[in-house]
Short mmCIF file of C-alpha atoms and ligand atoms in Angstrom, two decimals:
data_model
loop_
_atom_site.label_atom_id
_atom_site.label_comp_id
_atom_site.label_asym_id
_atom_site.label_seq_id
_atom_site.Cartn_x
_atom_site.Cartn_y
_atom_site.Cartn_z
CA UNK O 29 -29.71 -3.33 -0.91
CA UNK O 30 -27.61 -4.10 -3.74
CA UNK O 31 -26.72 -8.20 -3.76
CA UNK O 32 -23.92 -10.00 -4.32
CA UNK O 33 -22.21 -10.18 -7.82
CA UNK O 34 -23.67 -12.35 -10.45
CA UNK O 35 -21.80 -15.33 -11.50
CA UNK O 36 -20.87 -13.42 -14.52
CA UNK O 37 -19.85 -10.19 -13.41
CA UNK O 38 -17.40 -12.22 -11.06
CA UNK O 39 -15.86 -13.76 -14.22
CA UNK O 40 -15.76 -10.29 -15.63
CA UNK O 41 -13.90 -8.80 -12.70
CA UNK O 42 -11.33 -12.11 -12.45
CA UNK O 43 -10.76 -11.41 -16.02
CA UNK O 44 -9.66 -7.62 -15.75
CA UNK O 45 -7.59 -8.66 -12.46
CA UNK O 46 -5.72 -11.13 -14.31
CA UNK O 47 -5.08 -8.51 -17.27
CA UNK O 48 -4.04 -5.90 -13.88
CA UNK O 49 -1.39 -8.85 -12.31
CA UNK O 50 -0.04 -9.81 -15.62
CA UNK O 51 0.58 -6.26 -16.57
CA UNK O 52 3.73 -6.01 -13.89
CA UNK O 53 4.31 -2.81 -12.36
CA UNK O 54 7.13 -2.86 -9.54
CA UNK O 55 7.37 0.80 -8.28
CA UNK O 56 10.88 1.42 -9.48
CA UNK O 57 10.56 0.96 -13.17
CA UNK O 58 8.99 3.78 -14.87
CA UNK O 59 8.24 2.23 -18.27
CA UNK O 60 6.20 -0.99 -16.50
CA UNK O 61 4.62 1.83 -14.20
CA UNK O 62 3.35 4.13 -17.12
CA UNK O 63 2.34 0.63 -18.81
CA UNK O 64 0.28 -0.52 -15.86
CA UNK O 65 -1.27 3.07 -15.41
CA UNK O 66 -2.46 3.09 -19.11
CA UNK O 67 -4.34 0.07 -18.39
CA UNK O 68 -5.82 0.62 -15.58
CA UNK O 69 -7.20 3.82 -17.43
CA UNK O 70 -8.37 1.65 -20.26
CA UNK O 71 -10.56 -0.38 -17.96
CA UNK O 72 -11.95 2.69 -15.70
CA UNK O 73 -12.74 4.43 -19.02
CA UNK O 74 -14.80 0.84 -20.20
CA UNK O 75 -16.51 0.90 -17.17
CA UNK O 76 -18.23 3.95 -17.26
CA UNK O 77 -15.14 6.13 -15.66
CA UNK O 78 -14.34 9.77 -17.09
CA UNK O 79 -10.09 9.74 -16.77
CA UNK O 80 -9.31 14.19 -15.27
CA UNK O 81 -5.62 14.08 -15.02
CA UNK O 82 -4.64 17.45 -13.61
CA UNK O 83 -0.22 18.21 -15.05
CA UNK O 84 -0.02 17.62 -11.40
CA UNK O 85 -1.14 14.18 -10.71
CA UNK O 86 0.59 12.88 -13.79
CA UNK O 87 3.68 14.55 -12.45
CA UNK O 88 3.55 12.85 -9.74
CA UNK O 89 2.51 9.40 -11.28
CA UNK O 90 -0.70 9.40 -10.36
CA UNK O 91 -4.36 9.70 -11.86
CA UNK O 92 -7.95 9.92 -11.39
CA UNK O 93 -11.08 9.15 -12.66
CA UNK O 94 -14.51 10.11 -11.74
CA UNK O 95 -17.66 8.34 -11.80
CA UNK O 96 -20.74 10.92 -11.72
CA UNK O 97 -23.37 8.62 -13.70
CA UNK O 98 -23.37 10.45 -16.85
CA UNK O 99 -23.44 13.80 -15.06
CA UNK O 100 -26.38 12.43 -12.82
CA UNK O 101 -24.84 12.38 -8.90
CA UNK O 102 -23.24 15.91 -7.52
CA UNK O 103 -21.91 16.42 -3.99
CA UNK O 104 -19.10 15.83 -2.37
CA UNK O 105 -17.17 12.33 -3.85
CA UNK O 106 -16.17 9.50 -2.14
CA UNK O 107 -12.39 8.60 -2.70
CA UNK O 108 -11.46 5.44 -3.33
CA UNK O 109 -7.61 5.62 -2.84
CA UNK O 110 -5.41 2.83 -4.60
CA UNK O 111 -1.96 2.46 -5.87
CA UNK O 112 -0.83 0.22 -9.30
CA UNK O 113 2.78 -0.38 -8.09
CA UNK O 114 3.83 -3.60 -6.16
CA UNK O 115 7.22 -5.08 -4.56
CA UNK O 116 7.70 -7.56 -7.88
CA UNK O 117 9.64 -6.86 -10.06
CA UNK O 118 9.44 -7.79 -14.05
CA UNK O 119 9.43 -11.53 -14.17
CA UNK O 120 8.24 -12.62 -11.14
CA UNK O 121 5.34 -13.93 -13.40
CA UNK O 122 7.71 -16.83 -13.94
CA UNK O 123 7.68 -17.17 -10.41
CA UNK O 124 4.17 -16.80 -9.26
CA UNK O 125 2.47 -17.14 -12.27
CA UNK O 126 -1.23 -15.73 -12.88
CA UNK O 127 -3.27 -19.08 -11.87
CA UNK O 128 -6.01 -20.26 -10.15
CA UNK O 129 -6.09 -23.10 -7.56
CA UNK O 130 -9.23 -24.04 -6.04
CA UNK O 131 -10.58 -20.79 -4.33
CA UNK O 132 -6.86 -19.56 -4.52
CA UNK O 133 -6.06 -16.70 -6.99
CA UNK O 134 -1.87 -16.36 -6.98
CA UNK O 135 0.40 -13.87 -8.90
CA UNK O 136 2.50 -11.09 -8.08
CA UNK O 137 -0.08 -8.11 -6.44
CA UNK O 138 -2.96 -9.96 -7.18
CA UNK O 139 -3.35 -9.24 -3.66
CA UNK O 140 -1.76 -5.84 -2.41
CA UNK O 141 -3.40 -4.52 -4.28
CA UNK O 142 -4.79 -5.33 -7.51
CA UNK O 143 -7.40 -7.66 -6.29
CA UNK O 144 -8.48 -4.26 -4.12
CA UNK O 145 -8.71 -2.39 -7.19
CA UNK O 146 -10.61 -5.29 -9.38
CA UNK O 147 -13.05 -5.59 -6.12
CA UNK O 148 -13.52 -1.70 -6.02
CA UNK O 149 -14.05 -1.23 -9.68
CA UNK O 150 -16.85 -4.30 -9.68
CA UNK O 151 -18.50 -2.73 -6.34
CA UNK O 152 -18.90 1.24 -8.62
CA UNK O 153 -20.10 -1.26 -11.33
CA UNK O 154 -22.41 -2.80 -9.40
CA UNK O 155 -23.75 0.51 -7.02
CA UNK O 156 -24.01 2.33 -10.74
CA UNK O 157 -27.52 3.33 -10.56
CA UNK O 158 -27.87 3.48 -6.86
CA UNK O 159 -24.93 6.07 -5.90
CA UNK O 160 -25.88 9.33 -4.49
CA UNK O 161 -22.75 11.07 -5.18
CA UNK O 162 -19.59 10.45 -7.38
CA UNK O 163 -16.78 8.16 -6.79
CA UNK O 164 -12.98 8.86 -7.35
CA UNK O 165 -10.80 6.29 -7.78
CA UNK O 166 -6.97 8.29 -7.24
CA UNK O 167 -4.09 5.56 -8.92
CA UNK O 168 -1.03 6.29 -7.02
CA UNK O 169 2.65 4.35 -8.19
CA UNK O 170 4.72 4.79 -5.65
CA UNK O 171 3.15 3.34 -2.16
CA UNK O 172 5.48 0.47 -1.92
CA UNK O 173 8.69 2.74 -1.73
CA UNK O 174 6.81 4.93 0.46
CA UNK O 175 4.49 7.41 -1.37
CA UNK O 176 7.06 10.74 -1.47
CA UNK O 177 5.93 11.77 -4.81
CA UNK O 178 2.08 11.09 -4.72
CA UNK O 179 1.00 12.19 -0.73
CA UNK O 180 0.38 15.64 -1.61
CA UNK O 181 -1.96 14.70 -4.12
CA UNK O 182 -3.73 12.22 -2.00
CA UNK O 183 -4.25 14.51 0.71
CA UNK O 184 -5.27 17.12 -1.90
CA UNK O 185 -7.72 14.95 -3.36
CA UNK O 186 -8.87 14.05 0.13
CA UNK O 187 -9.78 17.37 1.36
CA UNK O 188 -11.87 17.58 -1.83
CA UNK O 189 -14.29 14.84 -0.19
CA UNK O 190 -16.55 13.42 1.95
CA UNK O 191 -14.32 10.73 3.15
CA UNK O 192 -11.70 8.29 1.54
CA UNK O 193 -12.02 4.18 1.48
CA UNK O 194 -8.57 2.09 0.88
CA UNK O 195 -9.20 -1.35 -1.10
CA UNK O 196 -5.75 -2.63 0.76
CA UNK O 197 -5.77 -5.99 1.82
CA UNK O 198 -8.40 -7.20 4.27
CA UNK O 199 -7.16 -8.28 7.69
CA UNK O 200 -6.67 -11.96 7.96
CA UNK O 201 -9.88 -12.30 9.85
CA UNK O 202 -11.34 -10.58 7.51
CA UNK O 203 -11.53 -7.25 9.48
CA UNK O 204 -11.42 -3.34 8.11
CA UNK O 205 -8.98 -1.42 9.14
CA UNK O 206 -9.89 1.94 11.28
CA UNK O 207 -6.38 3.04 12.28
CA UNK O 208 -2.92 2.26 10.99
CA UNK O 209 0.76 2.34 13.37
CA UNK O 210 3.31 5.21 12.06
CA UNK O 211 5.96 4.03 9.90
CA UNK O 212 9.24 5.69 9.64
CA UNK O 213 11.87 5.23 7.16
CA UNK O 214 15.59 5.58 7.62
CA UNK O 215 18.99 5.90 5.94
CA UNK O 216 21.90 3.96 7.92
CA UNK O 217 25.72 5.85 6.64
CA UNK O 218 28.58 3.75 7.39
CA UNK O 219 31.77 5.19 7.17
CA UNK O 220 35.14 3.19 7.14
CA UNK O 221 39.14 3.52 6.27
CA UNK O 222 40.23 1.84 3.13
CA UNK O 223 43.47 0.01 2.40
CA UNK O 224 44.66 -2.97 0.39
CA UNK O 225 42.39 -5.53 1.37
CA UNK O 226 45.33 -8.25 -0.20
CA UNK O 227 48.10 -6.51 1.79
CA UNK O 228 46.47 -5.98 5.31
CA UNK O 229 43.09 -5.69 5.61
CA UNK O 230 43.65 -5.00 9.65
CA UNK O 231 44.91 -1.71 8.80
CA UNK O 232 41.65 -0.79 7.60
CA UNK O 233 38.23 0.21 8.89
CA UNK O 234 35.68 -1.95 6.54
CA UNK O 235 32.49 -0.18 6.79
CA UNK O 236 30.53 -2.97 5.63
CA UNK O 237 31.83 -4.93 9.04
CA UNK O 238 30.09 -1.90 11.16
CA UNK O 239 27.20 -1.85 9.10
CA UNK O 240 26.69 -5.37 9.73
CA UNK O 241 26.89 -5.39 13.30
CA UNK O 242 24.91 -2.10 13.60
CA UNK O 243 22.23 -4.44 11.80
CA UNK O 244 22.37 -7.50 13.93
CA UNK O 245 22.30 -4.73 16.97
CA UNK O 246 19.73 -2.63 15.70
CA UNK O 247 17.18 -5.74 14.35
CA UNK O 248 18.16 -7.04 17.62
CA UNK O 249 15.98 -4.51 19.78
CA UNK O 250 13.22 -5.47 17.35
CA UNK O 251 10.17 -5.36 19.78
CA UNK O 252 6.25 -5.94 18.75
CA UNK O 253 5.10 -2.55 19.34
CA UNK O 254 8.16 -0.84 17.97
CA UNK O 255 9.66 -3.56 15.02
CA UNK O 256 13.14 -2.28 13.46
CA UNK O 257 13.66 -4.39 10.16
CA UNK O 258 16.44 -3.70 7.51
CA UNK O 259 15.37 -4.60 3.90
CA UNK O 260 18.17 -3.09 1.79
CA UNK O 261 22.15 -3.23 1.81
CA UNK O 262 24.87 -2.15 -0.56
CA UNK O 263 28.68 -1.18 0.14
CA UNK O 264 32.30 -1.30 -0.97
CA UNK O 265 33.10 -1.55 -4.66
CA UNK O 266 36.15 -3.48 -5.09
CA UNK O 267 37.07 -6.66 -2.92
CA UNK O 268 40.35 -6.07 -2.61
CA UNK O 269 40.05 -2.87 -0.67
CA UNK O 270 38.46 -2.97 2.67
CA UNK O 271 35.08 -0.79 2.32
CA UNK O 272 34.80 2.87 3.01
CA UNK O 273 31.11 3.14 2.55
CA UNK O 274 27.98 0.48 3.43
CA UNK O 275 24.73 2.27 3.36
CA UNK O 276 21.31 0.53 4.04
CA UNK O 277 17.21 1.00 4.36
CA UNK O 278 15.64 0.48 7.55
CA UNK O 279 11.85 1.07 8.27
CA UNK O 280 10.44 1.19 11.84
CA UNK O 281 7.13 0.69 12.81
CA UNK O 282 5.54 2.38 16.55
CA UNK O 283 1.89 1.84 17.65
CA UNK O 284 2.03 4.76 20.06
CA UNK O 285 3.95 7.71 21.23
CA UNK O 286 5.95 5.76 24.09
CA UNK O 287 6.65 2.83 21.66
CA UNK O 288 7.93 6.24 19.51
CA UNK O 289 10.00 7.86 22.08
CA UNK O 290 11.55 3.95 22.80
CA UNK O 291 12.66 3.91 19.00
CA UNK O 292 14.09 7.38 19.00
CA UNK O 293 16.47 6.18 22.19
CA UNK O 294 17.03 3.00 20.90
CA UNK O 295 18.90 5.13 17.67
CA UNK O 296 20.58 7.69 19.45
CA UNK O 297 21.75 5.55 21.48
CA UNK O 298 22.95 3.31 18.23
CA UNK O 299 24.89 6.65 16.26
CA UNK O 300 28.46 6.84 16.43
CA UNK O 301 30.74 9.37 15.03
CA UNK O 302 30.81 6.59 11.66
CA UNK O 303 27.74 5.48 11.78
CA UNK O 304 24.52 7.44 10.70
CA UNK O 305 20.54 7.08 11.21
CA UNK O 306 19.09 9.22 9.01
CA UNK O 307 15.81 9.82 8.60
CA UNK O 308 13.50 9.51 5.70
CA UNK O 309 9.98 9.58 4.53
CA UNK O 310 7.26 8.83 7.24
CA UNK O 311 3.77 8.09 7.08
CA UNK O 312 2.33 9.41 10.54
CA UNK O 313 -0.01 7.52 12.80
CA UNK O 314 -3.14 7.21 11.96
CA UNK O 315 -5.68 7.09 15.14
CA UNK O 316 -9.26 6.15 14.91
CA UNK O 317 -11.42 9.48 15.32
CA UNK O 318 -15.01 9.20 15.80
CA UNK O 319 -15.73 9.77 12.02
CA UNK O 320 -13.92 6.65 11.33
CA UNK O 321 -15.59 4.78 13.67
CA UNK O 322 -19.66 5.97 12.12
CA UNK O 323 -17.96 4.77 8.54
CA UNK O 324 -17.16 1.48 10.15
CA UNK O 325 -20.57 1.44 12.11
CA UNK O 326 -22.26 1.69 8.19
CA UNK O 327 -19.80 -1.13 7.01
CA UNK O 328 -20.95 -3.03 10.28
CA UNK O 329 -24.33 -2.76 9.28
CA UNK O 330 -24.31 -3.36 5.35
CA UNK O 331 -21.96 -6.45 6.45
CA UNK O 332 -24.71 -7.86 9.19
CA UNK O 333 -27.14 -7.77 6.54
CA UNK O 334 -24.92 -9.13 4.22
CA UNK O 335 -24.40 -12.04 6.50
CA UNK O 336 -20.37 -11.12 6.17
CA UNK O 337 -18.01 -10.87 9.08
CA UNK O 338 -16.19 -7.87 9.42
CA UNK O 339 -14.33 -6.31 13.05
CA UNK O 340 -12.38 -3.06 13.45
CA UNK O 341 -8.87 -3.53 13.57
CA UNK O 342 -5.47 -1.61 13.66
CA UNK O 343 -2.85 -2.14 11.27
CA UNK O 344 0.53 -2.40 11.86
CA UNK O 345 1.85 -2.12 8.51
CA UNK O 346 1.21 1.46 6.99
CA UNK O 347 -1.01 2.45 3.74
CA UNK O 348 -1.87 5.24 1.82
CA UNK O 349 -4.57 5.17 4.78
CA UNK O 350 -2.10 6.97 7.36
CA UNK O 351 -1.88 10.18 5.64
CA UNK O 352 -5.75 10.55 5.23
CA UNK O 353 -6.37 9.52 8.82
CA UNK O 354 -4.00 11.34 10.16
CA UNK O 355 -5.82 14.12 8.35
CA UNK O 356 -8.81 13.84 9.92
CA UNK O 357 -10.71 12.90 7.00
CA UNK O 358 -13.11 10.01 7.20
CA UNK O 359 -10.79 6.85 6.31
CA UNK O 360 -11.93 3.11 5.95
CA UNK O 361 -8.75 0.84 5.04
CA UNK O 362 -8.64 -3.14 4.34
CA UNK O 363 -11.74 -3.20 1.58
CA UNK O 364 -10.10 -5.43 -0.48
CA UNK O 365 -10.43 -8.99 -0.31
CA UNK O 366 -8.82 -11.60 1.94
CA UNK O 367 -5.74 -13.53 1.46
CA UNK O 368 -2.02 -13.99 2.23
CA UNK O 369 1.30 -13.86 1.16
CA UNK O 370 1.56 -10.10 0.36
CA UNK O 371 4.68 -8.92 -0.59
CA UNK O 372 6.38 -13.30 -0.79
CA UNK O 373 5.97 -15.65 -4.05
CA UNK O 374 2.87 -17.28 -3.14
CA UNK O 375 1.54 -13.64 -2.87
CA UNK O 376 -3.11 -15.14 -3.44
CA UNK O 377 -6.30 -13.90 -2.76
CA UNK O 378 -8.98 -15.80 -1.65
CA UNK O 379 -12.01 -16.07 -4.38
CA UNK O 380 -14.56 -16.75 -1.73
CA UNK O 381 -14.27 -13.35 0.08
CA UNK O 382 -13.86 -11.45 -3.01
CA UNK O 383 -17.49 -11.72 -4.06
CA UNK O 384 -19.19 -10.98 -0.54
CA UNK O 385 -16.64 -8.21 -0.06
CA UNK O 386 -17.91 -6.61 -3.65
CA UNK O 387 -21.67 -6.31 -2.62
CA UNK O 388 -20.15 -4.76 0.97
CA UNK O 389 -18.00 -2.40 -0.93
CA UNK O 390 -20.98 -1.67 -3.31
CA UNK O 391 -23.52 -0.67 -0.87
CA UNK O 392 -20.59 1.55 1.36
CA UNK O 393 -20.93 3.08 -1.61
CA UNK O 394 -24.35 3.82 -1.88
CA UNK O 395 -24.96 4.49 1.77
CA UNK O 396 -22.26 7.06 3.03
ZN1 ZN C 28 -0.80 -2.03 -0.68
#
């Protein structure tokens, strides 16, 4: 049984997750990306992590790094599946800077999900000498904007082994996550007339008008098993012309195959000959097989003897998670520790679960 953390391997593993949240890395810039990958490999490499990046995964902005015990553990590896990027962007420091506040750790990602990747290094650190087979850690950059250029690689690196744990956010009871909703991106087209917006704008067809009330309409159908939210606009160029184009980003969320087929007649129904739902990238459902469930039985038990409290729970928001689920492959989600404000600028963790959720990580490790 490997115990918790020591006071001073804590500190250790604060100290690299403050270097991770002040390196920002928002998923659309490339240079803060490759910045924020570099690091990360400078602090797998110090902790005992050999960096193999195939042409491939740097191609697709990704990474990994094995952990074999100086050539000691063989067998198939355990994944540990995590991604650098997060929603801030470059200066959001200013916002939410790196601080600590009682057992409340803020800055941007320190959450979703560098505090996962902080928690999963410590738990390889601390499982070292006890593993029975090598760890993988795959870095991904692109799972807040929905994974399109690094999913083949997961799943690639997935098949290679034994099953594939996800140091995402912990559930706000604290629980795993065994099964995640499918999320499905979309593309709303508007298309309108122009004219002289100073002249006679009623001549006109603005797009941006229908977009708007396609929005209102759309959000308005919203339901909990089948949530429509729009998180992106743009449209028109010039004010004095009534818009031709408005274009915006939806993503849907369904927990099931009716709450599915609800969503698909909720946007047929919504297309009209100048208005467009396209759709994008989708991570599919993942459903709890049986294999999930005896991963979750060995967290149960490490946590019981861990004194930690832990439940199975389905996630409505989606992770890398969904595509190795949906695989088949052996998939524990929600590692990572406890907090709130993911993705808002009082994004914290919570320092007390981040230690008990180390040792739990640490002897998942050893025991699968
Ligand atoms: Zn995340």
């Amino acid at each position: 049984m490997i115990d918790f953390p020591s006071r001073d391997q804590t500190n250790k593993a604060i100290e690299r997750l403050r270097r991770f949240v002040e390196c920002e890395s928002p998923s659309y810039d490339p240079v803060a990306i490759a910045d924020g990958l570099e690091l990360v490999r400078q602090e797998l490499g110090a902790s005992g992590f050999t960096i193999i990046s195939s042409l491939q995964d740097m191609e697709s902005g990704t990474f990994f790094a094995e952990f074999n015990d100086s050539g000691r553990l063989s067998g198939r590896p355990i994944l540990i599946a995590c991604h650098f990027d997060t929603v801030h962007p470059v200066g959001e420091l200013s916002i939410n800077p790196w601080r600590i506040e009682g057992d409340r750790c803020f800055g941007p990602g320190v959450l979703d999900m560098k505090g996962g990747i902080a928690l999963a290094i410590l738990a390889v650190e601390l499982a070292s000498k006890k593993l029975a087979r090598p760890v993988r850690i795959l870095m991904t950059s692109d799972e807040e904007i929905g994974s399109a250029r690094s999913r083949e690689r997961i799943e690639a690196h997935a098949f290679e082994s034994l099953c594939v744990l996800v140091p995402e956010p912990a559930r706000e009871n604290g629980g795993l996550v065994v099964g995640r909703h499918a999320v499905q991106r979309y593309e709303l087209q508007a298309k309108g007339m122009p004219f002289h917006a100073g002249r006679d704008p009623s001549r006109g067809q603005s797009a941006i008008n229908l977009l708007a009330r396609k929005i209102v309409s759309l959000e308005g159908q919203s339901r909990p098993d089948a949530s429509i939210s729009v998180g992106v606009i743009s449209g028109g160029q010039w004010v004095n012309c009534v818009p031709e184009k408005a274009n915006a980003e939806m993503i849907c969320v369904t927990s099931d195959v009716k709450s599915r087929e609800a969503l698909r007649a909720i946007i047929s129904q919504e297309q009209v000959e100048n208005f467009k739902i396209i759709p994008g990238l989708e991570r599919p459902a993942w459903v709890s097989s049986v294999k999930d469930h005896e991963l979750y039985s060995l967290a149960s038990r490490v946590a019981s003897e861990l004194r930690i409290k832990i439940s199975p729970e389905i996630s409505g928001g989606g992770s890398d998670g969904n595509f190795t689920g949906a695989l088949g492959i052996p998939t524990l989600d929600g590692l990572g520790p406890c907090g709130e404000g993911a993705h808002t600028h009082s994004e914290h963790l919570h320092l007390s679960s981040f230690v008990p959720r180390a040792a739990l990580f640490a002897n998942i490790l050893c025991r699968v």
